[in-house]
XYZ file of C-alpha atoms in Angstrom:
392
model
C 32.643 17.340 -8.867
C 29.611 18.514 -10.594
C 27.686 20.715 -8.785
C 23.948 20.351 -7.881
C 21.132 22.339 -6.160
C 19.276 20.513 -3.934
C 16.559 21.042 -1.028
C 17.868 23.033 2.080
C 17.010 20.561 4.784
C 17.454 21.735 7.464
C 17.587 18.698 9.952
C 14.538 17.774 12.581
C 14.417 15.648 15.374
C 12.433 13.440 16.685
C 12.061 11.261 19.883
C 9.069 8.892 19.029
C 7.135 7.706 15.935
C 4.027 9.530 15.710
C 3.142 7.682 12.459
C 3.490 4.688 15.015
C -0.583 3.525 14.549
C -0.907 5.279 10.955
C 0.971 2.441 9.744
C -2.330 0.650 9.555
C -3.735 2.736 6.817
C -1.934 0.704 4.084
C -3.579 -2.810 5.110
C -6.847 -0.754 4.891
C -6.154 0.003 1.055
C -4.744 -2.943 0.554
C -8.875 -4.588 1.582
C -10.534 -1.460 -0.138
C -12.300 -3.035 -3.307
C -13.765 -5.403 -0.634
C -14.883 -2.802 1.058
C -16.455 -0.698 -1.760
C -17.651 -3.608 -2.996
C -19.591 -4.335 0.468
C -20.450 -0.597 0.301
C -21.896 -0.707 -2.254
C -24.119 -3.779 -2.015
C -25.734 -1.768 1.150
C -26.702 1.464 -0.055
C -26.672 1.005 -4.224
C -24.477 4.239 -4.238
C -22.728 2.995 -7.720
C -19.408 5.636 -6.533
C -18.598 2.673 -4.465
C -16.749 0.176 -6.539
C -14.644 3.165 -7.615
C -13.566 3.978 -3.861
C -9.906 2.657 -4.559
C -9.694 4.959 -7.498
C -10.682 7.603 -5.413
C -9.143 6.957 -2.758
C -5.551 7.069 -4.553
C -6.329 10.130 -7.179
C -8.380 12.019 -4.906
C -8.326 11.693 -1.561
C -5.003 10.972 -1.292
C -3.011 13.816 -2.769
C -5.714 16.148 -0.813
C -4.240 14.660 1.992
C -1.320 15.983 1.262
C -2.218 19.266 0.849
C -4.246 19.308 4.043
C -1.447 17.968 6.437
C 1.270 18.695 4.133
C 5.079 17.232 4.950
C 6.972 14.900 7.790
C 10.373 15.830 6.996
C 11.658 15.252 10.532
C 14.521 12.241 11.535
C 15.397 10.055 14.679
C 18.508 10.397 16.304
C 20.752 7.185 15.585
C 20.078 5.694 18.871
C 16.278 6.321 18.390
C 16.684 4.694 14.908
C 17.965 1.618 15.599
C 15.925 1.053 18.417
C 12.784 1.987 16.160
C 13.809 -0.485 12.563
C 14.269 -3.196 15.033
C 10.933 -2.921 16.702
C 8.478 -5.946 15.086
C 5.312 -3.869 14.794
C 6.371 -2.473 11.902
C 7.398 -5.790 9.957
C 4.658 -7.279 11.024
C 2.388 -4.872 9.481
C 4.382 -5.330 6.191
C 3.760 -9.661 6.457
C -0.179 -9.010 7.670
C -0.576 -7.172 4.150
C 0.404 -10.046 2.417
C -2.228 -12.043 2.699
C -4.308 -8.993 2.518
C -3.719 -8.854 -1.291
C -3.981 -12.352 -2.023
C -8.257 -11.801 -0.322
C -8.745 -9.092 -2.210
C -7.889 -10.626 -5.441
C -9.306 -13.810 -5.289
C -12.607 -12.123 -3.703
C -12.720 -9.231 -6.426
C -12.219 -11.933 -8.778
C -15.389 -13.954 -7.456
C -17.463 -10.639 -7.440
C -17.140 -9.522 -11.010
C -17.626 -12.796 -12.712
C -20.763 -13.932 -10.322
C -22.244 -10.874 -8.893
C -21.154 -7.640 -10.740
C -24.415 -6.641 -12.625
C -22.857 -3.396 -14.475
C -20.060 -2.514 -16.773
C -18.858 -0.015 -14.723
C -18.971 -1.625 -11.075
C -16.685 -4.457 -12.544
C -14.585 -1.996 -14.196
C -14.115 0.278 -10.785
C -13.144 -2.647 -8.866
C -10.668 -4.089 -11.207
C -9.303 -0.886 -11.554
C -9.246 -0.332 -7.710
C -7.830 -4.436 -7.995
C -4.776 -3.047 -10.318
C -4.535 -0.166 -7.619
C -4.126 -2.870 -4.726
C -1.422 -4.378 -7.120
C 0.647 -1.698 -6.994
C 0.596 -1.628 -3.097
C 1.442 -5.121 -3.228
C 4.869 -4.031 -5.575
C 5.443 -1.822 -3.251
C 5.310 -4.550 -0.026
C 7.109 -6.329 -2.540
C 9.756 -4.037 -2.946
C 10.577 -3.543 0.604
C 10.719 -7.247 1.281
C 13.049 -8.177 -1.365
C 15.829 -5.811 -0.436
C 15.826 -7.887 2.815
C 18.901 -10.048 3.781
C 16.371 -12.770 5.237
C 15.125 -15.783 3.190
C 11.658 -15.274 4.988
C 11.314 -11.908 4.198
C 12.923 -12.549 0.710
C 10.032 -15.591 0.519
C 6.867 -13.202 1.091
C 8.383 -11.143 -1.907
C 8.412 -13.927 -4.357
C 4.486 -14.293 -3.237
C 3.480 -11.290 -2.807
C 5.373 -9.929 -6.296
C 2.843 -13.218 -7.520
C -0.114 -11.363 -7.076
C 0.706 -8.778 -9.712
C 2.803 -11.048 -11.991
C 5.659 -8.940 -11.697
C 8.021 -11.861 -9.917
C 11.105 -10.865 -11.701
C 10.991 -7.939 -9.823
C 13.546 -7.705 -7.456
C 15.926 -9.697 -9.536
C 16.172 -6.548 -11.934
C 15.764 -3.789 -9.027
C 18.165 -5.282 -6.770
C 21.064 -6.052 -8.918
C 20.280 -3.641 -12.083
C 17.946 -0.812 -11.192
C 20.677 -0.021 -7.938
C 22.848 -0.413 -10.105
C 22.314 1.840 -12.840
C 20.136 3.900 -11.569
C 20.156 7.819 -12.764
C 22.449 6.420 -15.480
C 21.196 6.353 -19.623
C 22.050 2.634 -19.177
C 19.167 1.919 -16.742
C 15.092 1.364 -17.816
C 14.145 2.496 -15.001
C 15.670 5.853 -14.664
C 13.009 8.447 -16.880
C 14.749 11.437 -18.813
C 14.155 14.530 -19.365
C 11.680 15.169 -22.209
C 10.851 11.431 -22.231
C 7.270 10.635 -21.650
C 5.418 8.662 -19.725
C 4.471 6.364 -22.011
C 7.135 6.761 -23.605
C 9.020 5.807 -20.786
C 6.351 2.826 -19.650
C 7.441 1.325 -22.921
C 10.888 1.553 -22.506
C 11.035 0.135 -19.260
C 8.872 -2.843 -18.325
C 10.777 -5.013 -21.381
C 14.040 -3.031 -20.143
C 13.280 -4.715 -17.211
C 12.133 -8.184 -17.941
C 15.344 -7.913 -20.027
C 17.392 -7.427 -17.301
C 16.086 -9.360 -15.003
C 16.191 -12.643 -16.346
C 20.027 -11.763 -18.053
C 20.859 -10.853 -14.622
C 19.374 -13.840 -13.106
C 20.978 -16.375 -15.785
C 24.235 -15.451 -14.632
C 23.734 -16.117 -10.848
C 22.587 -19.324 -11.550
C 25.341 -20.276 -14.455
C 27.861 -19.656 -11.710
C 25.983 -22.135 -9.369
C 25.965 -24.520 -12.490
C 22.294 -24.490 -13.159
C 20.341 -23.510 -15.994
C 17.812 -20.490 -16.663
C 15.004 -22.551 -16.227
C 16.143 -24.275 -12.996
C 14.153 -24.269 -10.242
C 16.576 -22.374 -8.317
C 15.055 -19.429 -10.618
C 13.427 -16.633 -8.111
C 12.068 -14.848 -11.500
C 10.165 -18.834 -12.389
C 9.125 -19.482 -8.382
C 7.039 -16.396 -8.557
C 5.714 -16.817 -11.703
C 4.636 -20.196 -10.965
C 2.500 -18.831 -8.220
C 0.953 -16.575 -10.624
C -0.165 -19.153 -13.208
C -2.058 -21.124 -10.433
C -3.688 -17.587 -9.240
C -4.655 -16.385 -12.447
C -5.476 -19.802 -13.742
C -7.220 -21.396 -10.989
C -9.444 -18.248 -11.903
C -9.816 -18.604 -15.250
C -10.735 -21.740 -14.843
C -13.343 -21.649 -12.210
C -15.148 -18.671 -13.886
C -13.833 -19.148 -17.455
C -13.752 -16.103 -20.053
C -15.204 -13.210 -17.954
C -12.655 -13.187 -15.445
C -10.167 -12.045 -18.567
C -10.524 -8.594 -18.118
C -10.496 -8.316 -14.594
C -7.112 -10.479 -15.300
C -5.519 -8.332 -17.979
C -6.427 -4.768 -16.487
C -6.092 -5.146 -12.973
C -2.273 -6.142 -13.733
C -1.241 -3.878 -16.476
C -2.833 -1.133 -14.529
C -0.876 -2.866 -11.439
C 2.069 -2.421 -13.597
C 1.608 1.287 -14.650
C 1.873 1.593 -11.476
C 5.879 0.462 -10.532
C 6.321 2.304 -13.656
C 5.199 5.891 -12.800
C 6.373 5.322 -9.616
C 9.991 4.631 -11.703
C 9.534 7.733 -13.716
C 8.541 10.164 -11.054
C 11.728 8.947 -8.692
C 14.528 9.849 -11.024
C 12.756 11.857 -13.887
C 15.655 13.771 -15.694
C 18.534 13.414 -12.839
C 21.851 12.175 -13.847
C 24.884 10.877 -12.101
C 27.574 12.445 -13.554
C 30.787 10.640 -15.201
C 34.250 10.713 -13.795
C 37.650 11.405 -14.915
C 38.213 7.501 -14.973
C 34.877 7.226 -17.331
C 33.195 5.495 -14.655
C 29.277 6.760 -13.173
C 30.040 8.897 -10.027
C 28.379 7.337 -6.704
C 24.690 7.477 -6.481
C 23.869 10.295 -3.807
C 20.854 11.877 -2.236
C 20.125 14.252 -5.963
C 20.175 11.705 -7.945
C 16.507 11.070 -6.865
C 13.181 12.931 -6.473
C 11.717 12.603 -2.831
C 8.103 13.669 -0.677
C 7.991 13.978 2.638
C 4.206 14.672 2.369
C 2.854 12.787 5.185
C 0.095 10.860 3.785
C 1.114 9.567 0.343
C 4.441 8.457 2.452
C 2.259 6.753 4.962
C 0.393 4.879 1.930
C 3.571 3.867 0.220
C 5.461 2.772 3.416
C 8.062 5.613 3.632
C 8.957 5.249 -0.763
C 9.241 8.309 -0.796
C 12.053 9.092 1.157
C 13.733 7.337 -2.119
C 17.463 8.814 -1.831
C 17.959 7.345 1.448
C 16.313 3.711 0.164
C 19.439 3.933 -2.437
C 21.834 4.925 0.177
C 20.528 2.171 2.534
C 18.925 -0.493 0.485
C 17.874 -2.641 3.722
C 17.048 -0.057 5.665
C 12.974 -0.399 6.710
C 10.844 1.712 5.950
C 9.493 2.894 9.167
C 13.321 4.968 9.669
C 14.243 6.145 6.259
C 15.660 9.475 6.475
C 14.927 12.572 4.580
C 17.719 14.120 3.533
C 18.847 17.058 0.739
C 17.678 15.624 -2.289
C 15.739 17.418 -4.704
C 11.687 17.236 -3.786
C 8.738 16.520 -6.027
C 5.864 19.188 -5.831
C 3.956 17.095 -4.247
C 3.521 13.418 -2.928
C 3.108 10.353 -5.656
C -0.936 9.838 -6.263
C -0.695 13.801 -6.998
C 2.485 13.299 -9.409
C 0.805 9.958 -11.355
C -2.322 12.341 -12.427
C 0.789 15.373 -13.964
C 2.598 12.315 -15.438
C -0.524 11.237 -17.056
C -0.457 14.530 -18.585
C 2.647 15.521 -20.331
C 2.380 19.249 -21.508
C 1.324 19.524 -17.097
C 4.191 17.431 -15.997
C 7.648 18.871 -18.357
C 5.986 22.443 -16.779
C 6.076 21.574 -13.170
C 9.365 19.746 -13.554
C 11.407 20.164 -16.344
C 12.832 24.108 -14.745
C 12.896 21.549 -11.845
C 15.576 19.631 -13.285
C 17.547 22.452 -14.512
C 17.950 23.876 -11.165
C 19.668 21.164 -10.144
C 22.293 21.455 -12.884
C 22.522 25.432 -12.386
C 20.581 25.776 -16.201
C 23.805 23.575 -17.366
C 21.419 21.129 -19.817
C 24.202 18.663 -20.820
C 24.575 17.617 -16.767
C 20.618 16.083 -17.358
C 19.287 12.922 -18.551
C 18.111 13.187 -21.856
C 15.857 11.308 -24.568
C 18.612 10.757 -26.944
C 15.497 11.614 -29.343
C 14.806 15.081 -28.109
C 18.567 15.645 -27.233
C 19.172 18.134 -30.040
C 16.428 19.754 -29.824
C 16.732 20.665 -25.653
C 19.806 21.852 -26.025
C 18.575 24.262 -28.513
C 15.559 25.339 -26.524
C 17.355 25.889 -22.775
C 20.450 27.304 -23.928
C 18.298 30.396 -25.630
C 17.096 30.559 -21.597
C 13.223 29.515 -23.460
C 11.881 26.875 -20.949
C 8.339 27.455 -21.108
C 6.257 25.079 -22.975
């Protein structure tokens, strides 16, 4: 069995959710572009159309630095009680219509009111980031076993036009995670931009392939009304088509930028979640089972609240149906900061590799052959790291 270095997690036990009423904050972020618009209209301050990007790229990383980490878990009996508390479930449900309200109101505002290109762009990127949060909500809902939540996942994934996510993520990524077969697992030496160009089309193709297989088993065509991916995309068509019909070409940059930047949000999350980590092959040729050491975690309080504990990613892979409020901190390797701060590092490949490559090597006690390597850089990486030179 492969040997790994993992974060030395000493389990801390808590008896109540000290963050219970902080879980409202993602709903506030979901409407933050509207808040920014209203403050801008009241004050004329040109920064406020950029409120949501400022929150994500500045204040959330700063909050992680100031407030630190929370790596405490509940006892099993208390965990079950909190998981069954409908308060947490309804917070996620309430967020779904908010994404529609934000998208429609922002589209109306930039098409009919926005007085400058910078205001247009700031609100558009703000909506792109709330689209990214919609994908986080779709991730949470799409893993549940009841039809109500699965339907809500289709509905919320229609806003960022990523209706294939649940099919691809649940049936593809969770099966192939941390292997070369997974387009959603980043490789050591692979830049974010190269990963995005591999991951987005790869995920789309895998999703439709898996949905086609599912429908064929039922004797249905991939173009059947039962195609869960097409159901979500039909809602997207109504939303985007209605906006174009109502406001005309002025809304097209808003649609393109908010959609593509929202996709980038998901791809960047995927990039940092499994970068360089690899499940080893066993004697029978199959990959070992997924364990905590195959995901990067971040127990930072602020960004975890904003992403519904997505950063406790290893426990999610172990127990995909477990609700966000009781996901556990475990022995998974730790990112240097929360997702928001890691996004900025990932945008700068030289910085990301300087911070993260040596962490990957440490996971495998310096044996680079155990890492998930970018095939085009494999020989160069082996030469570099077998010489003991990890600085770049």
